[in-house]
Amino acid sequence: MSRPAEAPDHGTAADRRRSRFGDWSATATHHTPAEDAQAILTGVLLAALGLSILAHLKFLTGGVAGLALIVSYVFGINVGLAFFLINIPFYALAAGRMGRAFTLKTFVAIALLSLVSWWLPLVFKVAYIDPLAGAVIGGLLIGFALLALFRHRASLGGAGILAIYLQDRFGFRAGLVQLAFDLTILVIALFVVEFQAVIFSLVGALVLNGFLAVNHRTDRYIAT
């Protein structure tokens, strides 16, 4: 007699979240605290360099970083400080959805980015850079920064955390939420910077996200 087919086991809600996003709340990795610190410092410096180039050209990028650039252009405040303040509401979401270790490392990364963004103009100034080259280089630098942070269970906060929360809470697709956020940033940018700058900003955002799409894959890099 044949056995009845068993119902598929879809696992718990936490298992389903891990399958979609990776286990961001995991703390048991092969990385030592010193290695995490090195990755966070490197990622923050690369991100600050990328944002410095974009800010020099009056360009933008996606996510909260783009919103921070808009705030810095409109109100004349340091982009790092704007980035830190805008991210404050996302810390609670990160703590609830990503775990304590992820939230702590993300908070440290964002705080360091604020400090480095204040310090960098004192030791590094951009005299001239071609707009297209600046968009590509800026996008790549921020992409490298995010990759370093992601591989050590950290981030620069922002819309990605909100996207994951909305998907888990209401079923909205995280990718579509992120896309909607980025498109909103570009629409706001039309009222803040020149149209040509928006086009170059879009190029930089495509470079950044294309770099992450190719290199940030859990089947190629597993730190557990």
PDB file of C-alpha atoms in Angstrom, residues 21-26 29 31 36 39-40 43-44 98 102 105-106 109 142-161 164 178 208-209 211-213 215-218 221-224:
ATOM      1  CA  PHE A  21      16.717  37.734   3.266  1.00  0.00           C
ATOM      2  CA  GLY A  22      19.354  35.544   4.920  1.00  0.00           C
ATOM      3  CA  ASP A  23      19.591  35.193   8.677  1.00  0.00           C
ATOM      4  CA  TRP A  24      20.372  38.823   9.490  1.00  0.00           C
ATOM      5  CA  SER A  25      19.806  38.230  13.182  1.00  0.00           C
ATOM      6  CA  ALA A  26      22.508  35.560  13.329  1.00  0.00           C
ATOM      7  CA  THR A  29      29.758  33.813  12.270  1.00  0.00           C
ATOM      8  CA  HIS A  31      34.181  36.777  11.862  1.00  0.00           C
ATOM      9  CA  ASP A  36      33.939  43.080  12.105  1.00  0.00           C
ATOM     10  CA  ALA A  39      35.037  45.768   7.834  1.00  0.00           C
ATOM     11  CA  ILE A  40      32.871  48.471   9.399  1.00  0.00           C
ATOM     12  CA  GLY A  43      32.945  50.270   4.649  1.00  0.00           C
ATOM     13  CA  VAL A  44      32.310  53.592   6.364  1.00  0.00           C
ATOM     14  CA  MET A  98      17.190  41.927  12.506  1.00  0.00           C
ATOM     15  CA  PHE A 102      22.853  43.655  13.538  1.00  0.00           C
ATOM     16  CA  LYS A 105      26.774  47.209  14.321  1.00  0.00           C
ATOM     17  CA  THR A 106      24.473  49.237  12.061  1.00  0.00           C
ATOM     18  CA  ALA A 109      28.430  52.222  11.235  1.00  0.00           C
ATOM     19  CA  ILE A 142      29.117  53.001  -1.972  1.00  0.00           C
ATOM     20  CA  GLY A 143      28.450  49.544  -3.438  1.00  0.00           C
ATOM     21  CA  PHE A 144      31.771  48.251  -2.090  1.00  0.00           C
ATOM     22  CA  ALA A 145      30.971  49.839   1.273  1.00  0.00           C
ATOM     23  CA  LEU A 146      27.576  48.164   1.520  1.00  0.00           C
ATOM     24  CA  LEU A 147      29.016  44.815   0.440  1.00  0.00           C
ATOM     25  CA  ALA A 148      31.644  44.961   3.195  1.00  0.00           C
ATOM     26  CA  LEU A 149      28.990  45.799   5.771  1.00  0.00           C
ATOM     27  CA  PHE A 150      26.476  43.203   4.556  1.00  0.00           C
ATOM     28  CA  ARG A 151      29.074  40.436   4.758  1.00  0.00           C
ATOM     29  CA  HIS A 152      29.640  41.292   8.404  1.00  0.00           C
ATOM     30  CA  ARG A 153      25.959  41.450   9.337  1.00  0.00           C
ATOM     31  CA  ALA A 154      25.732  45.242   9.364  1.00  0.00           C
ATOM     32  CA  SER A 155      24.310  47.954   7.107  1.00  0.00           C
ATOM     33  CA  LEU A 156      23.842  51.674   6.766  1.00  0.00           C
ATOM     34  CA  GLY A 157      20.221  51.352   7.874  1.00  0.00           C
ATOM     35  CA  GLY A 158      17.434  53.034   5.996  1.00  0.00           C
ATOM     36  CA  ALA A 159      14.817  51.959   3.526  1.00  0.00           C
ATOM     37  CA  GLY A 160      15.988  48.363   3.270  1.00  0.00           C
ATOM     38  CA  ILE A 161      14.971  47.736   6.880  1.00  0.00           C
ATOM     39  CA  ILE A 164      11.677  44.066   5.036  1.00  0.00           C
ATOM     40  CA  GLN A 178      12.661  49.802  -2.045  1.00  0.00           C
ATOM     41  CA  LEU A 208      25.590  50.647  -7.184  1.00  0.00           C
ATOM     42  CA  ASN A 209      22.667  48.239  -7.312  1.00  0.00           C
ATOM     43  CA  PHE A 211      27.347  45.800  -8.279  1.00  0.00           C
ATOM     44  CA  LEU A 212      25.440  44.507  -5.255  1.00  0.00           C
ATOM     45  CA  ALA A 213      23.226  42.260  -7.376  1.00  0.00           C
ATOM     46  CA  ASN A 215      28.393  40.299  -5.681  1.00  0.00           C
ATOM     47  CA  HIS A 216      26.000  40.061  -2.703  1.00  0.00           C
ATOM     48  CA  ARG A 217      24.756  36.494  -3.033  1.00  0.00           C
ATOM     49  CA  THR A 218      24.349  34.098  -0.112  1.00  0.00           C
ATOM     50  CA  TYR A 221      29.384  33.893   0.511  1.00  0.00           C
ATOM     51  CA  ILE A 222      28.091  32.211   3.650  1.00  0.00           C
ATOM     52  CA  ALA A 223      29.314  33.550   7.000  1.00  0.00           C
ATOM     53  CA  THR A 224      27.746  31.235   9.540  1.00  0.00           C
TER      54      THR A 224
END
